[in-house]
mmCIF file of C-alpha atoms in Angstrom:
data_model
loop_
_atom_site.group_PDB
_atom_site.id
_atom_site.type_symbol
_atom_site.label_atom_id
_atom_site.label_comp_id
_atom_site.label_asym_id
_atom_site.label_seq_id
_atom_site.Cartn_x
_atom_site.Cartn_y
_atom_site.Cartn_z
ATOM 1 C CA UNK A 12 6.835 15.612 -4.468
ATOM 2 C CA UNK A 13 6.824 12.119 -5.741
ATOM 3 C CA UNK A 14 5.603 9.005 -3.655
ATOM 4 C CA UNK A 15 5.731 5.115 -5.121
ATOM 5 C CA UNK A 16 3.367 3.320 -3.519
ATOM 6 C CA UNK A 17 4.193 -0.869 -4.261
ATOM 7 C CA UNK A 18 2.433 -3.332 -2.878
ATOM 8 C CA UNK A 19 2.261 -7.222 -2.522
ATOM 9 C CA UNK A 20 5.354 -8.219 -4.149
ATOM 10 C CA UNK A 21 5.200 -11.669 -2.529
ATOM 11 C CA UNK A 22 9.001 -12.765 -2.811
ATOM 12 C CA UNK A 23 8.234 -16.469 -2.594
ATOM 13 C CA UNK A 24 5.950 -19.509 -4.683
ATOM 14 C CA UNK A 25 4.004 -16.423 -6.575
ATOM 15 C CA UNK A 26 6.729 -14.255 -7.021
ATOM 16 C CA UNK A 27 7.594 -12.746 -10.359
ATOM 17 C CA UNK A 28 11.381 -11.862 -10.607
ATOM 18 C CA UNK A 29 11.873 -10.015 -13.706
ATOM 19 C CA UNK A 30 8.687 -8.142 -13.688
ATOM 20 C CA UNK A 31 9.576 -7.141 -10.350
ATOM 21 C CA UNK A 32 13.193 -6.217 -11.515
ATOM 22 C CA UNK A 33 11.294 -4.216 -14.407
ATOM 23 C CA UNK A 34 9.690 -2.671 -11.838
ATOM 24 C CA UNK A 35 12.843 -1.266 -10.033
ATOM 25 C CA UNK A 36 13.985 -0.157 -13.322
ATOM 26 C CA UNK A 37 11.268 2.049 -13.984
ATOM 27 C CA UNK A 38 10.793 3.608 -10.446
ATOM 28 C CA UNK A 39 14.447 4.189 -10.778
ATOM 29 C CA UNK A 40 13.949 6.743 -13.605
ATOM 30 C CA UNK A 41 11.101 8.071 -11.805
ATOM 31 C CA UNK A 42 13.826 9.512 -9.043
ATOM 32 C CA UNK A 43 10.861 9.402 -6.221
ATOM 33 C CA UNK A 44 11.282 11.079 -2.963
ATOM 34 C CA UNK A 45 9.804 8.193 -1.104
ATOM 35 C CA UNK A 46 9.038 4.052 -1.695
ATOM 36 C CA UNK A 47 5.748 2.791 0.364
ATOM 37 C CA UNK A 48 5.637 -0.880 0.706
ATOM 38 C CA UNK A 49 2.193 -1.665 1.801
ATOM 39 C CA UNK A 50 2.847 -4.664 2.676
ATOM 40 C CA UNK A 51 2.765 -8.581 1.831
ATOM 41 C CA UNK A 52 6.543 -8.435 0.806
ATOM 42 C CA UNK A 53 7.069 -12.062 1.383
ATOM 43 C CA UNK A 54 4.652 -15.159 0.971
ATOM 44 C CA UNK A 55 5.279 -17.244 3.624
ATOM 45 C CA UNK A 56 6.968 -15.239 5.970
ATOM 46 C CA UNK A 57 10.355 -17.042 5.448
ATOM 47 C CA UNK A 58 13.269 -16.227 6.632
ATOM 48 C CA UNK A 59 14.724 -16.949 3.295
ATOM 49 C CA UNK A 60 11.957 -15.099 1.822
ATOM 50 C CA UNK A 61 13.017 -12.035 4.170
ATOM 51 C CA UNK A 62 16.404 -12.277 2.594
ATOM 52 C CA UNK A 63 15.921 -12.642 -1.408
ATOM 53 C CA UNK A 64 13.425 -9.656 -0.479
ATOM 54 C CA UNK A 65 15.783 -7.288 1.719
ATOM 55 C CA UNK A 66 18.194 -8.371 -1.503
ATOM 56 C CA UNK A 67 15.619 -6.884 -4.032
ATOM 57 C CA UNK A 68 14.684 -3.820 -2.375
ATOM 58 C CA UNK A 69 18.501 -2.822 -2.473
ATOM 59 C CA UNK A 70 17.998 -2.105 -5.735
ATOM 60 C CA UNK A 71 15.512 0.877 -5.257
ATOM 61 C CA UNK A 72 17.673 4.183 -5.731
ATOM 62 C CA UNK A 73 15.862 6.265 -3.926
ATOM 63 C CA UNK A 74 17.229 7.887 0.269
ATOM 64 C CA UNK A 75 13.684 6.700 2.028
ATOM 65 C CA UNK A 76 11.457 3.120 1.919
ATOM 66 C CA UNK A 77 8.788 2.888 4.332
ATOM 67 C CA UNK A 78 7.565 -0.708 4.407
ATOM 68 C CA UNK A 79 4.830 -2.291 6.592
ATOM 69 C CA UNK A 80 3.654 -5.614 6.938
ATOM 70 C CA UNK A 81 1.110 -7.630 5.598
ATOM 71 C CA UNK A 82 -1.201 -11.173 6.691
ATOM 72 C CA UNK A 83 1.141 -12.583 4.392
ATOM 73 C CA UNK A 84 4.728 -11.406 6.332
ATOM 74 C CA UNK A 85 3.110 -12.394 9.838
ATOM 75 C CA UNK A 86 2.945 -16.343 8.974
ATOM 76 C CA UNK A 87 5.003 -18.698 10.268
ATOM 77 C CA UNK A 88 6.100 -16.351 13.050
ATOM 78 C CA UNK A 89 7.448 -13.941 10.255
ATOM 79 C CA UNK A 90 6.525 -11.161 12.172
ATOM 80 C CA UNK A 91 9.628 -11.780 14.543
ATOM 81 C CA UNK A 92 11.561 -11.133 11.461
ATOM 82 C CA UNK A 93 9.471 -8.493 9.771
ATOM 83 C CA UNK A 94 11.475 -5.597 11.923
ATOM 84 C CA UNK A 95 14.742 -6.902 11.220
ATOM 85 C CA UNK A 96 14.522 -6.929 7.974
ATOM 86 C CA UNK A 97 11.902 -3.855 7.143
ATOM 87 C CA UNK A 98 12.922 -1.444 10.565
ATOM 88 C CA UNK A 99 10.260 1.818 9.509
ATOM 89 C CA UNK A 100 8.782 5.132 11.614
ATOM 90 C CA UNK A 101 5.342 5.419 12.039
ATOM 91 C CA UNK A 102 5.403 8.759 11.361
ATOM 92 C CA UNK A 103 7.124 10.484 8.496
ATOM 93 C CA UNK A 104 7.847 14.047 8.184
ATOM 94 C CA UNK A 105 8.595 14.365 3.807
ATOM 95 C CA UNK A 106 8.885 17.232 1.836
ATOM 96 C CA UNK A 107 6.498 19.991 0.616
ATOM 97 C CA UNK A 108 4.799 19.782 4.276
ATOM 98 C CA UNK A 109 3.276 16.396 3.871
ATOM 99 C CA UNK A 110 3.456 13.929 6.768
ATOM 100 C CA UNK A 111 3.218 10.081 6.007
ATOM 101 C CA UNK A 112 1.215 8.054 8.645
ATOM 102 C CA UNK A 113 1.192 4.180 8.767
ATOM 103 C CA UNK A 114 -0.254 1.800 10.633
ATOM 104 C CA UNK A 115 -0.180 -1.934 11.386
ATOM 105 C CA UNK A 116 -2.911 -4.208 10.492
ATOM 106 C CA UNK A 117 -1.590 -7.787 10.239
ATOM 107 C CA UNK A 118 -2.161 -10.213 13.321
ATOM 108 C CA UNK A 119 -0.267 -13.263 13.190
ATOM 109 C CA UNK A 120 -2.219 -16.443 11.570
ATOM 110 C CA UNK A 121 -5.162 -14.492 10.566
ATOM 111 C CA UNK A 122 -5.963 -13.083 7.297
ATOM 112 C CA UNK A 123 -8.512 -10.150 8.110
ATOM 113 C CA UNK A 124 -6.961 -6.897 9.341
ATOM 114 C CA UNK A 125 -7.264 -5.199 12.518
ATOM 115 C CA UNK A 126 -6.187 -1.560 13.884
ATOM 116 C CA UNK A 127 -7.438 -1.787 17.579
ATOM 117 C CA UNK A 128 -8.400 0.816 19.870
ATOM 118 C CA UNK A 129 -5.240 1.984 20.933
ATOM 119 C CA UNK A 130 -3.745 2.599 17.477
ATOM 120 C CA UNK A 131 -7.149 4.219 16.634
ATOM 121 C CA UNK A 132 -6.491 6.723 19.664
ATOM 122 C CA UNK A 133 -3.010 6.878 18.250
ATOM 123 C CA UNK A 134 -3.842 7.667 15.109
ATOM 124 C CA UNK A 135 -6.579 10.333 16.269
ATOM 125 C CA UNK A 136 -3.912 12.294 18.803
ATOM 126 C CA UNK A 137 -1.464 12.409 16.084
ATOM 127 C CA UNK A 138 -2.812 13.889 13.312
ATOM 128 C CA UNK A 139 -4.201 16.665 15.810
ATOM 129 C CA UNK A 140 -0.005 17.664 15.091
ATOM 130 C CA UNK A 141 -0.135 18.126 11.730
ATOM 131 C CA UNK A 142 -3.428 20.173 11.059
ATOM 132 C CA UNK A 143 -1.856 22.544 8.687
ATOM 133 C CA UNK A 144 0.022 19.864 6.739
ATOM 134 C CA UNK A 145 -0.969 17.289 3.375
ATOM 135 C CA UNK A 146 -1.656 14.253 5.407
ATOM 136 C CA UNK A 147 -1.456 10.237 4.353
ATOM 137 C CA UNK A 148 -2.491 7.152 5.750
ATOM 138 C CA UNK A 149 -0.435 4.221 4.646
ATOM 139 C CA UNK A 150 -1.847 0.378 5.894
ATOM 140 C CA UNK A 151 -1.673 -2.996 4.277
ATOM 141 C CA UNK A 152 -5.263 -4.160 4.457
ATOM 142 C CA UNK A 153 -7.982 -2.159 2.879
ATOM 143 C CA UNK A 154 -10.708 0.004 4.422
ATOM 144 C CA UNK A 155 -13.478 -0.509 1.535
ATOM 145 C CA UNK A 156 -14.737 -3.371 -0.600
ATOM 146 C CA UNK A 157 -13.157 -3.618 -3.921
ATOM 147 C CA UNK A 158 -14.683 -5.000 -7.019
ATOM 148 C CA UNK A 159 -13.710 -7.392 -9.074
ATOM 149 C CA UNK A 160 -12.224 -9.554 -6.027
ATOM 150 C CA UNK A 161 -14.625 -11.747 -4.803
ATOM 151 C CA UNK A 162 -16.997 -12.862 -1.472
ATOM 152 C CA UNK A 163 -15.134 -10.259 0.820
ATOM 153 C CA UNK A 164 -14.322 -11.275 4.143
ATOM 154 C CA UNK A 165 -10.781 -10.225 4.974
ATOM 155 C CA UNK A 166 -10.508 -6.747 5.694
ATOM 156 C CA UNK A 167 -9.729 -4.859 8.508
ATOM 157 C CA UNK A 168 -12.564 -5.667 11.147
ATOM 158 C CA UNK A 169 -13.019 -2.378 12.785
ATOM 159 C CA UNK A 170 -12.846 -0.341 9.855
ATOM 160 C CA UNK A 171 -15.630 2.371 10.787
ATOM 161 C CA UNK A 172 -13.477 3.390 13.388
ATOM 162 C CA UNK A 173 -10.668 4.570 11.637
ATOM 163 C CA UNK A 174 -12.505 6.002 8.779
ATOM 164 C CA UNK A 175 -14.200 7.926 11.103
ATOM 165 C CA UNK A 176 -10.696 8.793 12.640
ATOM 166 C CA UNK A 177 -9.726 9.502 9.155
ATOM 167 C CA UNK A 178 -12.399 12.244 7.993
ATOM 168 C CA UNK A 179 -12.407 13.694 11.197
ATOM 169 C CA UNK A 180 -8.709 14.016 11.693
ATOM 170 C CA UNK A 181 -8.775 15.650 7.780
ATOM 171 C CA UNK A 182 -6.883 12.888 6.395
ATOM 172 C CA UNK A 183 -6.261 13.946 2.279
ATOM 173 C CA UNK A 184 -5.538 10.235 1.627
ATOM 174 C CA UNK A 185 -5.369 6.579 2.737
ATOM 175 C CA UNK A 186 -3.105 3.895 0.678
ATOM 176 C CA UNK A 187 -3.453 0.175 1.065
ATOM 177 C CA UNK A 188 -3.164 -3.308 -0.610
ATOM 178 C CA UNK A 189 -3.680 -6.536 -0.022
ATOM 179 C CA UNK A 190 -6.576 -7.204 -2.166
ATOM 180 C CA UNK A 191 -4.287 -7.245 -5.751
ATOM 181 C CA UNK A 192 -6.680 -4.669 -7.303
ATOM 182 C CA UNK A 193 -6.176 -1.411 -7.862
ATOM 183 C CA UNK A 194 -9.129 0.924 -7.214
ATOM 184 C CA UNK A 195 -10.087 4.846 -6.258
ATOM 185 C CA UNK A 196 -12.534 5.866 -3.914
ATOM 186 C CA UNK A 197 -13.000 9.521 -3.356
ATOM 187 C CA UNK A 198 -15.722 10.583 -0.475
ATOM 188 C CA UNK A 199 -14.944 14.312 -0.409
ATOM 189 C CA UNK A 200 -11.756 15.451 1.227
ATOM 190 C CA UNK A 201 -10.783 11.776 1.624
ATOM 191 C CA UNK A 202 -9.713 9.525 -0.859
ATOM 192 C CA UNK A 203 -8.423 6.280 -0.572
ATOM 193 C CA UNK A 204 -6.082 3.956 -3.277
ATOM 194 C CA UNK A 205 -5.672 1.163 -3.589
ATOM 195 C CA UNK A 206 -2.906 -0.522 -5.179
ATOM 196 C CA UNK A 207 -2.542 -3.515 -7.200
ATOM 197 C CA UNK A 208 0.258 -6.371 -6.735
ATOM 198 C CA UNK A 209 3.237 -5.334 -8.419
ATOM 199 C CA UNK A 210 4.965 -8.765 -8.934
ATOM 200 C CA UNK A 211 2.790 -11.338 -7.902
ATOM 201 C CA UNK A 212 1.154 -14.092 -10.334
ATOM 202 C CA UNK A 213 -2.243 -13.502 -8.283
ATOM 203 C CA UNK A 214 -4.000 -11.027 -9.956
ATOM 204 C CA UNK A 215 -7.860 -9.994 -9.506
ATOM 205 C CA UNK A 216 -10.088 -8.026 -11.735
ATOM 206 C CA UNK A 217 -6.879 -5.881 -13.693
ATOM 207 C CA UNK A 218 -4.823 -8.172 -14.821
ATOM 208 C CA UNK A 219 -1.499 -6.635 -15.102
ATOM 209 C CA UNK A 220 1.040 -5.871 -12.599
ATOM 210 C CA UNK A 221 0.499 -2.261 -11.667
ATOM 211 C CA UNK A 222 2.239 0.448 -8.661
ATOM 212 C CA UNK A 223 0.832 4.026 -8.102
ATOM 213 C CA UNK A 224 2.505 7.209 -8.470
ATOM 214 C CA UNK A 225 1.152 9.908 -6.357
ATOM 215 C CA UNK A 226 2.041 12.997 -6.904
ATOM 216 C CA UNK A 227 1.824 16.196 -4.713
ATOM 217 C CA UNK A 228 1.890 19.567 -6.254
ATOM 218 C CA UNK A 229 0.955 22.762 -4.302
ATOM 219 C CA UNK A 230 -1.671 20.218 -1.457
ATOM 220 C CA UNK A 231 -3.480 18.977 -4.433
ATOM 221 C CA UNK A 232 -2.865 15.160 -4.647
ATOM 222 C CA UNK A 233 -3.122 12.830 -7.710
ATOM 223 C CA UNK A 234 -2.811 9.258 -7.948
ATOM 224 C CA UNK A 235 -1.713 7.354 -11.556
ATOM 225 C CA UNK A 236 -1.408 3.704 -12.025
ATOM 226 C CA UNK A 237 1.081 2.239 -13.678
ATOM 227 C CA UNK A 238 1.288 -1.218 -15.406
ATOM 228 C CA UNK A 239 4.935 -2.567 -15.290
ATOM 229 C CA UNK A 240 6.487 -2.216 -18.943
ATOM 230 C CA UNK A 241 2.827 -0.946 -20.045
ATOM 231 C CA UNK A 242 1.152 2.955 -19.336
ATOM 232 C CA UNK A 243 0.495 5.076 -17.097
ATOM 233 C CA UNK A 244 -3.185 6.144 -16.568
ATOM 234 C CA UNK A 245 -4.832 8.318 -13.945
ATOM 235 C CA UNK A 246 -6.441 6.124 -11.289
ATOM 236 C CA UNK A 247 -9.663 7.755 -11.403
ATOM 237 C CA UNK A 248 -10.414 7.033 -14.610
ATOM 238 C CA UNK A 249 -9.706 3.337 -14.360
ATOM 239 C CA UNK A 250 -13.245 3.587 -11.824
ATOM 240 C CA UNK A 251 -14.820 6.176 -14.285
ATOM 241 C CA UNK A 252 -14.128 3.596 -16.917
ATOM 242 C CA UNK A 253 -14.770 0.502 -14.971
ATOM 243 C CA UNK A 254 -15.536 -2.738 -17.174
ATOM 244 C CA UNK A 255 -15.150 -6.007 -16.029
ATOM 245 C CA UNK A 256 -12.172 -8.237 -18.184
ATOM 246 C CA UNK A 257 -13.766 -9.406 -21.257
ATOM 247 C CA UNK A 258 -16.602 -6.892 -21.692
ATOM 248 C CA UNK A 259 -16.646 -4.787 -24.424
#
């Protein structure tokens, strides 16, 4: 099974059309059997920005697009508009028993995330359904620093509680976003991606526009990157490899 995951398109002042149209274009060929938008779709939270984006995402071939929202969707009371626009299941039952989790992090006119108790316990009772089955974790804010992005004080505020949520519940993987940087972190049977912004002039530490494939053969998991119009490389070995820009 094939899963895009995009992230922080940001239809709006930052937004890059045609790389995002490139985008489509290659995803397209890729035939996937499932989109993840983890989140910051808009940059405002616009209605018009809602629209142009809605527009855009028509052009994604493929039967199933789970989007979620981002700190970036909630302003300007665009979380009254986010599930108009973006309607999505928390849970999602795909193919080759794998079940696709997400949860909501974005709180209106604040930039750090937040998951809350009751999601937590959510979260925790849930997966208890799915023991036998390849499980992922989708959110828009990230669980662990990322290099390369600066003094980091915007991420989700109650993080140890869901990792611990996460490695007990035998989570296989956790996506997220919102820092523009793509980056791997593997702590045993739990890894987590992160992706980079896929059409947004704000980039940090990579400095391309960049999605993830993730690809599940057989319960083993793998996670490329892929630079828009550029290669495909295996995430891990863009952290085995790390240098910063400009070093040799």
């Amino acid at each position: 099974m094939k899963i895009v995951q995009i992230s922080d398109i940001h239809v709006g002042t930052q937004f890059k059309e045609e790389t995002f149209d490139l985008a489509v274009e290659e995803i397209n060929q890729l035939k996937p059997s499932v989109i993840v938008a983890t989140g910051d779709l808009t940059n405002e939270g616009l209605l018009k920005e809602y629209e142009k984006c809605k527009a855009k995402f028509s052009q994604f071939e493929t039967e199933k697009i789970i989007a979620m929202s981002g700190n970036h969707d909630y302003r300007n009371t665009g979380y009254l508009l986010f599930k108009k626009y973006f309607p999505f299941d928390s849970v999602n039952e795909l193919e080759d028993d794998t079940v696709l989790v997400t949860l909501g992090t974005a709180r209106p006119d604040r930039d750090e995330g937040e998951i809350g108790f009751r999601q937590n316990l959510w979260l925790e009772r849930t997966m208890k359904k799915y023991e036998n089955k390849t499980k992922i974790l989708a959110m828009h804010h990230h669980l662990i620093g990322v290099p390369d992005t600066g003094t980091d004080r915007v991420t989700v505020i109650d993080s140890g509680d869901a990792l611990r949520t996460a490695l007990a519940s035998k989570i296989d993987l956790v996506i997220c976003g919102h820092k523009h940087r793509p980056w791997f972190w593997n702590f045993g049977n739990l890894s987590i991606a992160n992706a980079g912004t896929v059409s947004s002039e704000r980039m940090r530490g990579l400095f391309e526009n960049t999605y993830n494939i993730i690809t599940i053969e057989k319960g083993k998991i793998k996670v490329d990157l892929k630079i828009v119009g550029g290669e495909k490389i295996h995430l891990k070995d863009l952290v085995q490899n790390y240098k910063r820009f400009g070093e040799e």
